[in-house]
Coordinates of C-alpha atoms in Angstrom, one line a residue:
M24 CA -75.6 127.5 6.1
I25 CA -74.0 124.8 4.3
R26 CA -70.8 126.7 3.6
C27 CA -70.6 127.4 7.4
G28 CA -71.4 123.8 8.3
R29 CA -68.5 122.8 6.0
E30 CA -66.1 125.2 7.6
I31 CA -66.8 123.6 11.0
L32 CA -66.7 120.3 9.7
A33 CA -63.3 120.6 8.3
A34 CA -61.9 122.2 11.4
E35 CA -63.8 120.3 14.2
G36 CA -65.1 117.1 12.7
V37 CA -68.7 116.0 12.8
H38 CA -68.9 116.2 16.6
G39 CA -68.0 119.9 16.6
L40 CA -70.7 120.6 14.1
T41 CA -74.2 121.4 15.2
L42 CA -77.2 123.3 14.1
R43 CA -76.3 126.1 16.7
S44 CA -72.7 126.3 15.8
A45 CA -73.5 126.6 12.2
A46 CA -76.0 129.3 13.1
R47 CA -73.6 131.1 15.1
L48 CA -70.9 131.1 12.3
A49 CA -73.6 132.3 9.8
G50 CA -74.7 135.1 12.2
V51 CA -78.2 134.0 12.4
S52 CA -80.4 133.1 15.3
H53 CA -80.2 129.7 16.8
G54 CA -83.5 128.7 15.5
A55 CA -82.9 129.8 11.9
P56 CA -81.6 126.6 10.7
R57 CA -84.7 124.5 11.8
N58 CA -86.4 126.4 9.0
Q59 CA -84.3 124.4 6.5
F60 CA -83.0 121.4 8.4
A61 CA -85.2 119.3 10.7
D62 CA -82.3 118.1 12.6
K63 CA -78.3 117.8 12.5
E64 CA -78.7 114.8 10.3
G65 CA -80.4 117.0 7.7
L66 CA -77.6 119.5 7.7
L67 CA -75.1 116.7 7.4
A68 CA -77.1 115.3 4.5
A69 CA -77.0 118.6 2.6
I70 CA -73.5 119.2 3.3
A71 CA -72.7 115.6 1.9
A72 CA -74.8 116.3 -1.2
D73 CA -73.0 119.7 -1.7
G74 CA -69.6 117.6 -1.4
F75 CA -70.6 115.2 -4.2
R76 CA -71.8 118.1 -6.3
E77 CA -68.4 119.6 -6.0
L78 CA -66.7 116.1 -6.5
V79 CA -68.4 115.8 -9.9
A80 CA -68.0 119.5 -10.9
T81 CA -64.1 119.4 -10.3
R82 CA -63.7 116.2 -12.3
R83 CA -65.7 117.4 -15.2
A84 CA -63.8 120.5 -15.3
R85 CA -60.6 118.4 -16.0
L86 CA -62.2 116.6 -18.8
S87 CA -61.9 117.7 -22.6
A88 CA -63.3 116.7 -25.6
D89 CA -60.1 115.6 -27.2
M90 CA -59.0 113.3 -24.4
T91 CA -58.5 109.7 -25.1
A92 CA -60.4 107.1 -23.3
D93 CA -57.5 106.1 -21.2
A94 CA -56.7 109.6 -20.2
R95 CA -60.6 110.4 -19.5
L96 CA -60.7 107.5 -17.0
L97 CA -57.5 108.4 -15.4
T98 CA -58.5 112.0 -14.8
V99 CA -61.8 110.9 -13.1
M100 CA -59.9 108.7 -10.9
D101 CA -57.2 111.2 -10.3
G102 CA -59.7 113.8 -9.3
Y103 CA -61.6 111.5 -6.8
I104 CA -58.2 110.8 -5.0
E105 CA -57.3 114.5 -4.8
F106 CA -60.7 115.3 -3.5
A107 CA -60.6 112.9 -0.8
V108 CA -57.0 114.0 0.4
K109 CA -57.9 117.7 0.1
H110 CA -61.3 117.3 2.1
P111 CA -60.7 114.3 4.3
A112 CA -63.6 115.1 6.8
L113 CA -66.2 115.9 4.1
F114 CA -65.1 112.8 2.1
Y115 CA -65.6 110.6 5.2
L116 CA -69.0 112.1 5.9
M117 CA -70.1 111.4 2.2
F118 CA -69.3 107.8 2.5
G119 CA -69.3 107.2 6.3
P120 CA -71.9 106.1 8.7
Q121 CA -72.7 109.5 10.2
I122 CA -75.9 109.8 8.0
A123 CA -77.7 106.7 9.3
G124 CA -80.8 107.3 6.9
K125 CA -79.3 108.4 3.5
E126 CA -82.2 107.0 1.8
N127 CA -84.3 109.6 3.3
Y128 CA -82.5 112.4 1.5
P129 CA -83.4 112.4 -2.2
E130 CA -81.0 115.3 -2.8
L131 CA -78.0 113.3 -1.5
L132 CA -78.9 110.1 -3.4
E133 CA -79.1 112.1 -6.6
A134 CA -75.7 113.8 -6.0
G135 CA -74.1 110.4 -5.1
T136 CA -75.5 108.8 -8.1
A137 CA -74.2 111.6 -10.3
S138 CA -70.8 110.9 -9.0
Y139 CA -70.9 107.2 -9.7
Q140 CA -72.3 107.8 -13.0
L141 CA -69.3 110.0 -14.0
L142 CA -66.9 107.0 -13.3
F143 CA -69.6 104.4 -15.1
G144 CA -69.3 106.6 -18.3
A145 CA -65.4 106.9 -18.1
V146 CA -65.1 103.0 -17.7
Q147 CA -67.7 102.4 -20.5
D148 CA -65.7 104.7 -22.9
Y149 CA -62.7 102.9 -22.0
F150 CA -64.2 99.5 -22.6
N151 CA -65.6 100.8 -26.1
A152 CA -62.2 102.5 -27.2
H153 CA -60.7 99.0 -26.8
G154 CA -63.0 97.0 -28.6
L155 CA -64.7 95.6 -25.6
A156 CA -67.9 97.2 -25.6
D157 CA -69.9 93.6 -25.2
Q158 CA -68.0 92.8 -22.2
F159 CA -68.7 96.0 -20.3
D160 CA -71.0 95.7 -17.2
D161 CA -71.6 97.4 -13.8
M162 CA -69.2 95.1 -12.1
M163 CA -66.4 96.5 -14.0
V164 CA -67.3 100.0 -12.7
R165 CA -67.6 98.6 -9.2
C166 CA -64.0 97.2 -9.3
A167 CA -62.4 100.4 -10.6
W168 CA -64.5 102.3 -7.8
S169 CA -63.2 99.9 -5.1
A170 CA -59.6 100.4 -6.2
M171 CA -59.8 104.1 -6.5
H172 CA -61.9 104.6 -3.2
G173 CA -59.5 102.4 -1.3
V174 CA -56.5 104.6 -2.0
S175 CA -58.9 107.7 -1.2
M176 CA -59.7 106.2 2.1
F177 CA -56.1 105.3 3.1
F178 CA -54.7 108.7 2.2
S179 CA -57.6 111.1 3.5
A180 CA -57.6 109.2 6.8
K181 CA -53.8 109.3 7.3
P182 CA -51.9 112.0 5.0
T183 CA -48.6 109.6 5.1
G184 CA -50.9 106.8 4.1
P185 CA -50.7 103.2 5.2
S186 CA -48.0 102.0 7.3
T187 CA -45.9 100.0 4.7
R188 CA -42.5 99.0 4.4
P189 CA -40.8 100.2 2.3
K190 CA -42.7 103.5 2.6
V191 CA -44.9 104.4 -0.5
T192 CA -46.0 108.0 -1.4
L193 CA -49.4 108.9 -2.4
A194 CA -48.2 109.4 -5.8
Q195 CA -46.6 106.3 -6.1
W196 CA -49.6 104.3 -4.6
R197 CA -52.0 106.3 -6.8
Q198 CA -49.9 105.6 -10.0
A199 CA -49.9 101.8 -9.4
V200 CA -53.5 101.7 -8.4
Q201 CA -54.3 103.2 -11.8
D202 CA -52.2 101.1 -13.7
F203 CA -53.6 98.2 -12.1
V204 CA -57.1 99.3 -12.8
L205 CA -56.5 100.0 -16.4
T206 CA -54.7 96.8 -17.0
G207 CA -57.1 94.8 -14.9
L208 CA -60.1 96.2 -16.7
L209 CA -58.7 95.2 -20.0
A210 CA -57.7 91.9 -18.8
A211 CA -61.1 91.0 -17.5
G212 CA -62.8 92.2 -20.6
K213 CA -60.4 90.2 -22.9
A214 CA -61.2 87.1 -20.5
K215 CA -65.0 87.6 -20.9
A216 CA -64.7 87.8 -24.7
A217 CA -62.4 84.7 -24.9
A218 CA -65.1 82.8 -22.6
A219 CA -67.9 84.0 -24.7
A220 CA -66.2 83.0 -28.1
P221 CA -66.9 79.1 -27.9
A222 CA -70.4 79.6 -26.5
A223 CA -71.1 81.7 -29.6
A224 CA -69.3 79.2 -31.8
K225 CA -71.6 76.4 -30.9
P226 CA -75.0 77.6 -32.5
R227 CA -72.9 78.5 -35.6
A228 CA -71.6 75.0 -35.7
R229 CA -74.8 73.3 -35.4
R230 CA -76.4 75.4 -38.1
A231 CA -73.6 74.6 -40.3
A232 CA -74.0 70.8 -39.6
A233 CA -77.6 71.1 -40.3
H234 CA -77.1 72.5 -43.7
S235 CA -74.4 70.1 -44.7

């Protein structure tokens, strides 16, 4: 049923997808989906969860143990953007407002969290590799996600991308954003380290003065 729902979603959008249309494509009775889904939103939530699982699986398949932390982060980001462009209707369903009560679907929440955790781990590894482990926090992941998601939304909604002058291709936009994220994360981490250094030096100075 989920597979059929995804086919209809890709071809006709959310408005064309109903329990009846999914049942018709699956070759089952109109009432059969009710055994699995209470309503259309239940089916949409299951499709969105399936999308998140695919998003995680396709990106993990591209990772290898010998990758540098930089390459790992770029691969995770690149796979996210490519997925959005390849499956625009599904991507919008996963993040859009069509499922009003996302908190009512544990399967969806779990799948979405797994996708975020993949990026979380990649950003954390990036900080560790550059000697900035103490400066890593979730806000760094959110900033990386925001940039990655923004490009994804732009180009999944409109294949030609935003109306910019001069025209910028997906490849150019993606490369620029990825460079921006990697450079920005390092700059933010180094700024946090520099700000923390004077604060850490004060207790040491007081202890030294007390023993002098």
